[in-house]
Coordinates of C-alpha atoms in Angstrom, one line a residue:
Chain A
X50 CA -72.5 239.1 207.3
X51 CA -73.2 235.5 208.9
X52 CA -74.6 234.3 206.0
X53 CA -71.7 235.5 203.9
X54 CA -68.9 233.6 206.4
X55 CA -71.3 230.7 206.1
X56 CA -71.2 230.5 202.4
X57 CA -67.4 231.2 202.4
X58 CA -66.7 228.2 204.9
X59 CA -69.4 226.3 203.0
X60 CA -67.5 226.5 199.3
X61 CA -64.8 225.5 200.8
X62 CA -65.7 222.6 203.2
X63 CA -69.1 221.7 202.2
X64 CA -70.2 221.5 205.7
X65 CA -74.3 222.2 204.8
X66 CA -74.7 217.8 204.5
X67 CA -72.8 217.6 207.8
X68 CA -75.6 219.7 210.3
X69 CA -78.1 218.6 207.8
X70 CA -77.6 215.0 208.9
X71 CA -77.7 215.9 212.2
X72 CA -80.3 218.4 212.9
X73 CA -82.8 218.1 210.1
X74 CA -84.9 215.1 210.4
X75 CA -88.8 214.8 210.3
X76 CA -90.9 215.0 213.2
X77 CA -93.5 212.3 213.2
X78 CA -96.8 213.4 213.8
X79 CA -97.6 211.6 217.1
X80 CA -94.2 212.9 219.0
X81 CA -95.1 216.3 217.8
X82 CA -97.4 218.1 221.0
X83 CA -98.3 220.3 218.4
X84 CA -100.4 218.2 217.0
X85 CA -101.4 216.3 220.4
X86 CA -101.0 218.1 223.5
X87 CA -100.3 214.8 225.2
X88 CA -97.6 213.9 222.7
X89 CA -95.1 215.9 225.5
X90 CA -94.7 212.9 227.3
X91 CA -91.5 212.3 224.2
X92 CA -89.8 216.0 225.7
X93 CA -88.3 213.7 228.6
X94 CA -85.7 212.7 226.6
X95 CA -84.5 215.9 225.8
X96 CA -85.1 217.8 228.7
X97 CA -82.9 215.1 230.2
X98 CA -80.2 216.2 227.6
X99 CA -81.1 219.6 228.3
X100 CA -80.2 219.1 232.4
X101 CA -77.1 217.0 231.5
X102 CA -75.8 219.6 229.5
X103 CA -76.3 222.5 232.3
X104 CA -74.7 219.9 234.8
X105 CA -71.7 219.7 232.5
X106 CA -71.7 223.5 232.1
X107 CA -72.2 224.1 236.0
X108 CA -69.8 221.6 237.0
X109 CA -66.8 223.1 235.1
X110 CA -67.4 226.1 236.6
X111 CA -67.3 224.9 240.1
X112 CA -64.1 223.5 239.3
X113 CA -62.8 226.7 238.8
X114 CA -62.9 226.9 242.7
X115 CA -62.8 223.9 244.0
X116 CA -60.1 221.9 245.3
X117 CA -60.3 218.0 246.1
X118 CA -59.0 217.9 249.7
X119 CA -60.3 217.2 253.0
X120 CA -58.2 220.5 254.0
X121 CA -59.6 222.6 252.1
X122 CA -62.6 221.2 250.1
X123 CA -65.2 222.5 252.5
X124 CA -63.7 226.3 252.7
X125 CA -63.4 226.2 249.0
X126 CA -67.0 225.4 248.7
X127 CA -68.1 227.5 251.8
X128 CA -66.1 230.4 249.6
X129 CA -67.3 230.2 246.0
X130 CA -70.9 229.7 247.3
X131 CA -70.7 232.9 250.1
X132 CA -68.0 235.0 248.4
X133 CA -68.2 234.8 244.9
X134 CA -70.8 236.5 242.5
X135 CA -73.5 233.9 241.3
X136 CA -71.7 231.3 243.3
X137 CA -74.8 230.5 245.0
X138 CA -76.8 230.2 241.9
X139 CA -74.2 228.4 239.6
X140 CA -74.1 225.9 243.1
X141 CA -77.4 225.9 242.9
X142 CA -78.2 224.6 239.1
X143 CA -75.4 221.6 239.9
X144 CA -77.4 220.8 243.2
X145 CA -81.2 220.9 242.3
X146 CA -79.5 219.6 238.8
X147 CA -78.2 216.7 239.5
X148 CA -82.2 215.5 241.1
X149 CA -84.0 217.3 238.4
X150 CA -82.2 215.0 235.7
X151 CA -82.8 211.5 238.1
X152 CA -87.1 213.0 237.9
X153 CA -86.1 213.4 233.7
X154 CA -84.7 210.2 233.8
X155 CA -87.2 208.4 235.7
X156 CA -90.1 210.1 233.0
X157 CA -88.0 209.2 229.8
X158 CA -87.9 205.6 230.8
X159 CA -91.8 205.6 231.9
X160 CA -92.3 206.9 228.7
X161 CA -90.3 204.6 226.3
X162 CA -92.0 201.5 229.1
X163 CA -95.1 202.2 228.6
X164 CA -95.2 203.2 224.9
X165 CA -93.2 200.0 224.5
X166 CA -90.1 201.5 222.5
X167 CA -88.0 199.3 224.3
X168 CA -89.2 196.6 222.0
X169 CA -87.5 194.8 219.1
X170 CA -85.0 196.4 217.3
X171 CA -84.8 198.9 220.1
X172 CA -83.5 196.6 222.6
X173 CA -79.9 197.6 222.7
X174 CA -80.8 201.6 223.1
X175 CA -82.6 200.3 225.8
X176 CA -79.7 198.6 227.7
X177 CA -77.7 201.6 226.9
X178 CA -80.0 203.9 228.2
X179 CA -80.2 201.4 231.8
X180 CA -76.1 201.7 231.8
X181 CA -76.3 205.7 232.0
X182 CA -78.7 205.7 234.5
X183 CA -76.0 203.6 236.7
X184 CA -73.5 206.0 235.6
X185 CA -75.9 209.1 236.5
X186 CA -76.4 207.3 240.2
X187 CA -72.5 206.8 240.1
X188 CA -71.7 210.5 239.6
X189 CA -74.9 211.3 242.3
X190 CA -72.6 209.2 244.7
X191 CA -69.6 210.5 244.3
X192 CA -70.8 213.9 243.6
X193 CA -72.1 213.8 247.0
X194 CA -69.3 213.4 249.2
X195 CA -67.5 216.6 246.8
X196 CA -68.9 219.3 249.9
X197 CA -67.0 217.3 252.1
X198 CA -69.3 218.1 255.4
X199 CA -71.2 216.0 257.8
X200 CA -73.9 214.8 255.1
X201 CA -71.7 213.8 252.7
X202 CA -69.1 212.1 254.6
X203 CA -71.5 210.0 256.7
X204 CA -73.8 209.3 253.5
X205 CA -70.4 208.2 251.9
X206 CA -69.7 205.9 254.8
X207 CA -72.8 204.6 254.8
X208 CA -72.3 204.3 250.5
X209 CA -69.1 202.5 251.2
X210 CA -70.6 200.1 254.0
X211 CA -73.5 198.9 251.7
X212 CA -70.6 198.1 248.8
X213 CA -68.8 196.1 251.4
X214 CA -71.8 193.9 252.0
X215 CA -71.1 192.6 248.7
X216 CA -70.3 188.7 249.1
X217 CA -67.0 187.8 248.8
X218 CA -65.6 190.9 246.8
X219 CA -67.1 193.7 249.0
X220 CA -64.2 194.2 250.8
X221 CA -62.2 194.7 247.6
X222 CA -65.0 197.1 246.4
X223 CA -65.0 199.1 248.8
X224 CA -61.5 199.9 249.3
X225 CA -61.3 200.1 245.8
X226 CA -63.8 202.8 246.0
X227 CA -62.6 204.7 249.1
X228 CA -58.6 204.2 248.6
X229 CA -57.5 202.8 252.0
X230 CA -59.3 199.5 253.8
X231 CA -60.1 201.4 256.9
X232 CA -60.0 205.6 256.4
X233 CA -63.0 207.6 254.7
X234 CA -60.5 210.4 254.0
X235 CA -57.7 211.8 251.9
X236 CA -57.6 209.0 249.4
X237 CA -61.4 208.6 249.5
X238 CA -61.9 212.5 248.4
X239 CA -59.2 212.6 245.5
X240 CA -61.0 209.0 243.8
X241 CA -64.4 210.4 244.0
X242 CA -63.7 213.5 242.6
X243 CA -61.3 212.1 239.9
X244 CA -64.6 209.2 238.8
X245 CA -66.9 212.5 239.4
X246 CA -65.5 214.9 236.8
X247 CA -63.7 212.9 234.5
X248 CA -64.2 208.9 233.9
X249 CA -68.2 209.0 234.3
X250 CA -68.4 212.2 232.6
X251 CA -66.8 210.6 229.7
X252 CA -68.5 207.4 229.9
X253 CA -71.8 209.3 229.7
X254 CA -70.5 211.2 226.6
X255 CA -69.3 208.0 224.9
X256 CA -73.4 206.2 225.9
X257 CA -75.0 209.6 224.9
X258 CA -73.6 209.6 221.5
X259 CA -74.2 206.1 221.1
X260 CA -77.8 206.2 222.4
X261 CA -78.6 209.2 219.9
X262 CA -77.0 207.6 216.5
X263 CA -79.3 204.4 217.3
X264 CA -82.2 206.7 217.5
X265 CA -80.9 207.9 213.8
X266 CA -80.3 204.8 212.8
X267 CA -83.7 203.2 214.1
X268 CA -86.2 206.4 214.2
X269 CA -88.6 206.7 216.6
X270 CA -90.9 204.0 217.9
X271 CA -94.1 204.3 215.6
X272 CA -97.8 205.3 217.7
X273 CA -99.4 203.4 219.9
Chain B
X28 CA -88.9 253.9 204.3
X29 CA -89.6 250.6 204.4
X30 CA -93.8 250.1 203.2
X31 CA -96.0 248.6 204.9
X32 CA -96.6 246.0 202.8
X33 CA -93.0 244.5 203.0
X34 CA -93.7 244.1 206.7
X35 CA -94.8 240.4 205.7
X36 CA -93.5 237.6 208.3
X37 CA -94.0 234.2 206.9
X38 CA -95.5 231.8 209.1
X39 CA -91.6 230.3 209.1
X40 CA -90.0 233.4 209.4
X41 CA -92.4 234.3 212.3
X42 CA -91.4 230.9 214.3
X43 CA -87.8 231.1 213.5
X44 CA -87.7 234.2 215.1
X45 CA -90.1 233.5 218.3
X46 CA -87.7 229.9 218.6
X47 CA -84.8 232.0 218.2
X48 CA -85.5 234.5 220.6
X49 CA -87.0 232.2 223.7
X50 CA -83.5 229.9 222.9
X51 CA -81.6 232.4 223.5
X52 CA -82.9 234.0 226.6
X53 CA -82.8 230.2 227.9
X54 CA -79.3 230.0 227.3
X55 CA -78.6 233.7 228.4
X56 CA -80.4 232.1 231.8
X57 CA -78.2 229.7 231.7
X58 CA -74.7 230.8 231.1
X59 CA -75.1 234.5 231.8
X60 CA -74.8 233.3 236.4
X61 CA -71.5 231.1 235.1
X62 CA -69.8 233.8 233.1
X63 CA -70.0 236.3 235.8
X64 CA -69.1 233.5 238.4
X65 CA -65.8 232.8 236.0
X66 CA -64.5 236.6 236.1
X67 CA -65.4 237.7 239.8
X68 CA -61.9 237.8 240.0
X69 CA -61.5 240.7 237.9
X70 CA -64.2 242.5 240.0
X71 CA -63.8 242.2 243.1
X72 CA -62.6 245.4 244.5
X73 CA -59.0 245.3 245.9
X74 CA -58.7 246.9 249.5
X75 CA -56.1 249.8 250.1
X76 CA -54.1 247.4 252.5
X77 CA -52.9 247.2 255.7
X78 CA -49.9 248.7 257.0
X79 CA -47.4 246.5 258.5
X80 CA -44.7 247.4 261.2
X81 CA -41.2 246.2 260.1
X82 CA -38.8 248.0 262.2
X83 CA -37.5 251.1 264.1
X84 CA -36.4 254.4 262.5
X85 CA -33.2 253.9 265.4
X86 CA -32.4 250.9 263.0
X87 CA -32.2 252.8 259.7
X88 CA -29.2 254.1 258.4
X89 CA -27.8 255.5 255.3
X90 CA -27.2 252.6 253.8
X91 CA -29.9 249.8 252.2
X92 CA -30.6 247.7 255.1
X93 CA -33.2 244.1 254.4
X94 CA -35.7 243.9 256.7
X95 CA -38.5 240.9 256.3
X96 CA -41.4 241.4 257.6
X97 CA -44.8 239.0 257.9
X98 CA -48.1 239.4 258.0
X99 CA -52.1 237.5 257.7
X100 CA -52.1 237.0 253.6
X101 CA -56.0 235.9 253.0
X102 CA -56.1 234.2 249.5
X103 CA -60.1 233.5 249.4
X104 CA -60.2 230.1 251.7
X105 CA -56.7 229.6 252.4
X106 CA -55.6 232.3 255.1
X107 CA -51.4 232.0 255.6
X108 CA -48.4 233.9 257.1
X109 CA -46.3 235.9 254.7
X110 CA -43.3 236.6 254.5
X111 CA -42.3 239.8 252.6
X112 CA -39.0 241.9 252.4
X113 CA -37.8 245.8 251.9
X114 CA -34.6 247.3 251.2
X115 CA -34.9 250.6 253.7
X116 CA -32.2 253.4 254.3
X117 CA -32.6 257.2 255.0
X118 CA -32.5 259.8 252.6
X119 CA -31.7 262.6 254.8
X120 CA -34.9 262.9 257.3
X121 CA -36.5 260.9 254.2
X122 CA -37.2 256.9 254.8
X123 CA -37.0 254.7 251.5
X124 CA -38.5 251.5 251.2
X125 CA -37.8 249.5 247.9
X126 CA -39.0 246.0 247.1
X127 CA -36.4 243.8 246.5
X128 CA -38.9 242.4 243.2
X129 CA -36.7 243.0 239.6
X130 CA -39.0 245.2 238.0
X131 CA -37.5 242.7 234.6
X132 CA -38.5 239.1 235.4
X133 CA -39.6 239.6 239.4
X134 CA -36.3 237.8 240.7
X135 CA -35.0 239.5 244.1
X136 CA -32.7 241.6 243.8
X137 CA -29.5 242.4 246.6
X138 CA -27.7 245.5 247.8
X139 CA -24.1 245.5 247.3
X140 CA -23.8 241.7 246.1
X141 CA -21.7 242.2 243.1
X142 CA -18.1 242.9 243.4
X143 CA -18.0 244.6 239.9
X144 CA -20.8 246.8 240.7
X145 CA -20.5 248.5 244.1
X146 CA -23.1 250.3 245.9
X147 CA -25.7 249.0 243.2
X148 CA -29.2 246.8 244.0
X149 CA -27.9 243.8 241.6
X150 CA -30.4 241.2 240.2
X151 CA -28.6 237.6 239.9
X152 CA -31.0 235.8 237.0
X153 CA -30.2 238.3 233.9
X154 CA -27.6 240.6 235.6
X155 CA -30.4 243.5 235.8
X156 CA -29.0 246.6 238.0
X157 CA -30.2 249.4 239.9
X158 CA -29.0 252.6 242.1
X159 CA -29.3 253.3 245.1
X160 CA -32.6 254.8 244.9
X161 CA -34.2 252.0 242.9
X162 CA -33.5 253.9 239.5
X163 CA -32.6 250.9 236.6
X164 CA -29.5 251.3 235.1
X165 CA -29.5 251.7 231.3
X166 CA -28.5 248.7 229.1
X167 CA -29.3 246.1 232.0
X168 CA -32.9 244.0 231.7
X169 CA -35.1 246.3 233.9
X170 CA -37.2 248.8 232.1
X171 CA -38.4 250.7 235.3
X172 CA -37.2 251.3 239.2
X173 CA -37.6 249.2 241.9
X174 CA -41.0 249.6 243.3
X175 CA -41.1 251.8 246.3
X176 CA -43.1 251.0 249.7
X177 CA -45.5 253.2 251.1
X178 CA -44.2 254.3 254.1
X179 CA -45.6 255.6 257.7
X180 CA -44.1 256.3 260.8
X181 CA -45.8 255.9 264.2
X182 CA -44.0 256.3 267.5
X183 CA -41.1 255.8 266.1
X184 CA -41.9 252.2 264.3
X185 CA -42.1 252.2 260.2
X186 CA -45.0 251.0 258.9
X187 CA -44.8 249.7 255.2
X188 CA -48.2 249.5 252.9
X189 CA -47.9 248.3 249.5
X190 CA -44.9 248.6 246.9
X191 CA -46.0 251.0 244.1
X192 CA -43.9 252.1 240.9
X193 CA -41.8 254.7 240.8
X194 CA -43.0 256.5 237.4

């Protein structure tokens, strides 16, 4: 039946080369942990993918509940979590998430360090990959001050304080960031939620894509 | 009956299926809590209601009356004053309780507000109509009655519940 709506689809649009590009590329023999255990140190990678995509998952489904304001953000969260089936556990995978991928990330660059993949003509996938670990710190920020109790409000002030010790432009930064020069409120909720679940989202989507067609277009590093 | 011998897994077949299988109970693990967390709307159990006093029988005459009444709505986090209305008269010893919702489009509908159509419930947005005891009048929008209060009486104070159809 599948394979029927697949061929049908396939006469038509010839869509086989398509996920053959994609998904079918040789393994090489020292990434594979089948061949040596120790080769698993090369999963980081994707298990950081693997998180990124659950956080992505996770978080639109918190959305579905959540409201962006100082009102009622708290009660929204205090509801979905107590009230509503799973809400713990969907809560849950966002929160322990959101460190697990940080540990993933921290692994995947230890990896690619100290196997020295960073090296020439790698060095541009490496830069890429330091500019979405400041967007996944970024997104930690902000994604912290979402719950809107104590903890996050007086780790955001304390965010917003270190910004402002900036020379000369701190000031600017930081009300940039928080939406008024002197209240961590209203304005400071709405921005962080608005750069939490839609412009670093997107500017991780746009690195990831890039990061992975420069592994297709490089392979991976050779063994040590 | 399939023999014995064409039981064969190939070494590929055998991993396809074993990858296959632990995939998808990974992303069962995964979405299964989120799906469930999306429709716990449509599950959670509505309660029978409160009643709410709205006014005396004393009040009540024969004729449609509006009477608003308000009330503790709890929408998950956000807990608010309501304000709802009934159109109540008595039939007899009977008390009727109609809500003023158009069963066509869920405009409010008056008693008596039309000059061409006397004595009737009349719905401004499409002109929908209905008599006196919530029964639609045929060719008009509405397909069914006005929906009729649950109605109690305790020392001499109506109580309304919630509006349920007619048919």
């Amino acid at each position: 039946m599948l394979q029927r709506l697949y061929d049908w689809v396939d006469e038509r649009l010839d869509i086989t080369p398509i996920w053959r590009d994609v998904a079918d590329h040789e393994v090489p023999e020292h990434v594979n942990p089948a061949h040596h255990f120790s080769a698993f140190v090369y999963c980081f990678g994707g298990l950081t993918f693997f998180i990124i995509v659950i956080q992505f998952l996770s978080g639109m489904f918190l959305t579905m509940y959540y409201v962006p304001d100082i009102v009622n953000a708290y009660e929204s969260v205090k509801y979905l979590q107590g009230e509503v089936a799973f809400g713990m556990i969907v809560r849950g995978m966002h929160h322990w998430g959101a460190s697990l991928v940080i540990v993933m990330v921290f692994l995947h660059t230890l990896r690619v360090f100290f196997t020295g993949a960073y090296k020439k003509p790698r060095e541009l996938n490496w830069v890429v990959g330091v500019l979405m670990f400041f967007i996944l710190m970024g997104l930690g920020f902000t994604g912290y001050l979402l719950p809107w109790d104590m903890k996050a409000y007086f780790a955001t002030v304390v965010g917003l304080q270190m910004a402002e010790s900036v020379p000369i432009i701190g000031t600017l930064i930081k009300t940039l960031l928080s939406g008024d020069p002197e209240i961590v409120g209203a304005q400071t909720l709405t921005r962080f939620f608005a750069i939490h679940v839609f412009f670093l989202p997107a500017a991780l989507l746009g690195l990831m894509a890039v990061h992975f067609i420069m592994i297709r277009r490089q392979g991976i590093a050779g063994p040590l | 009956m399939v023999s014995e011998k064409d039981h064969n897994v190939s070494r590929r077949q055998f991993l396809t299926y074993t990858l296959t299988g632990v995939g998808g109970f990974m992303a069962a693990g995964v979405v299964l809590p989120m799906a469930r967390f999306a429709i716990d709307p449509v599950l959670q159990t509505t309660g029978e209601g409160d009643m709410h006093a709205v006014t005396e029988v004393s009040e009540l005459t024969d004729e449609p009356q509006r009477f608003d009444f308000s009330y503790e709505q709890e929408d998950a986090w956000y807990t608010s004053e309501t304000t709802n209305s009934a159109w109540i008269y008595l039939d007899g010893d009977d008390i009727v309780a109609l809500s003023p919702v158009c069963t066509h489009l869920g405009c409010t509908v008056n008693w008596n507000s039309n000059e061409n159509h006397p004595n009737e419930f009349f719905c401004p947005c499409h002109g929908g109509r209905f008599e006196k005891d919530g029964t639609n009048v045929a060719g008009t929008p509405p397909t069914e009655p006005l929906h009729r209060y649950k109605v109690e009486v305790r020392d001499g104070t109506v109580y309304l519940g919630k509006a349920e159809p007619q048919i």
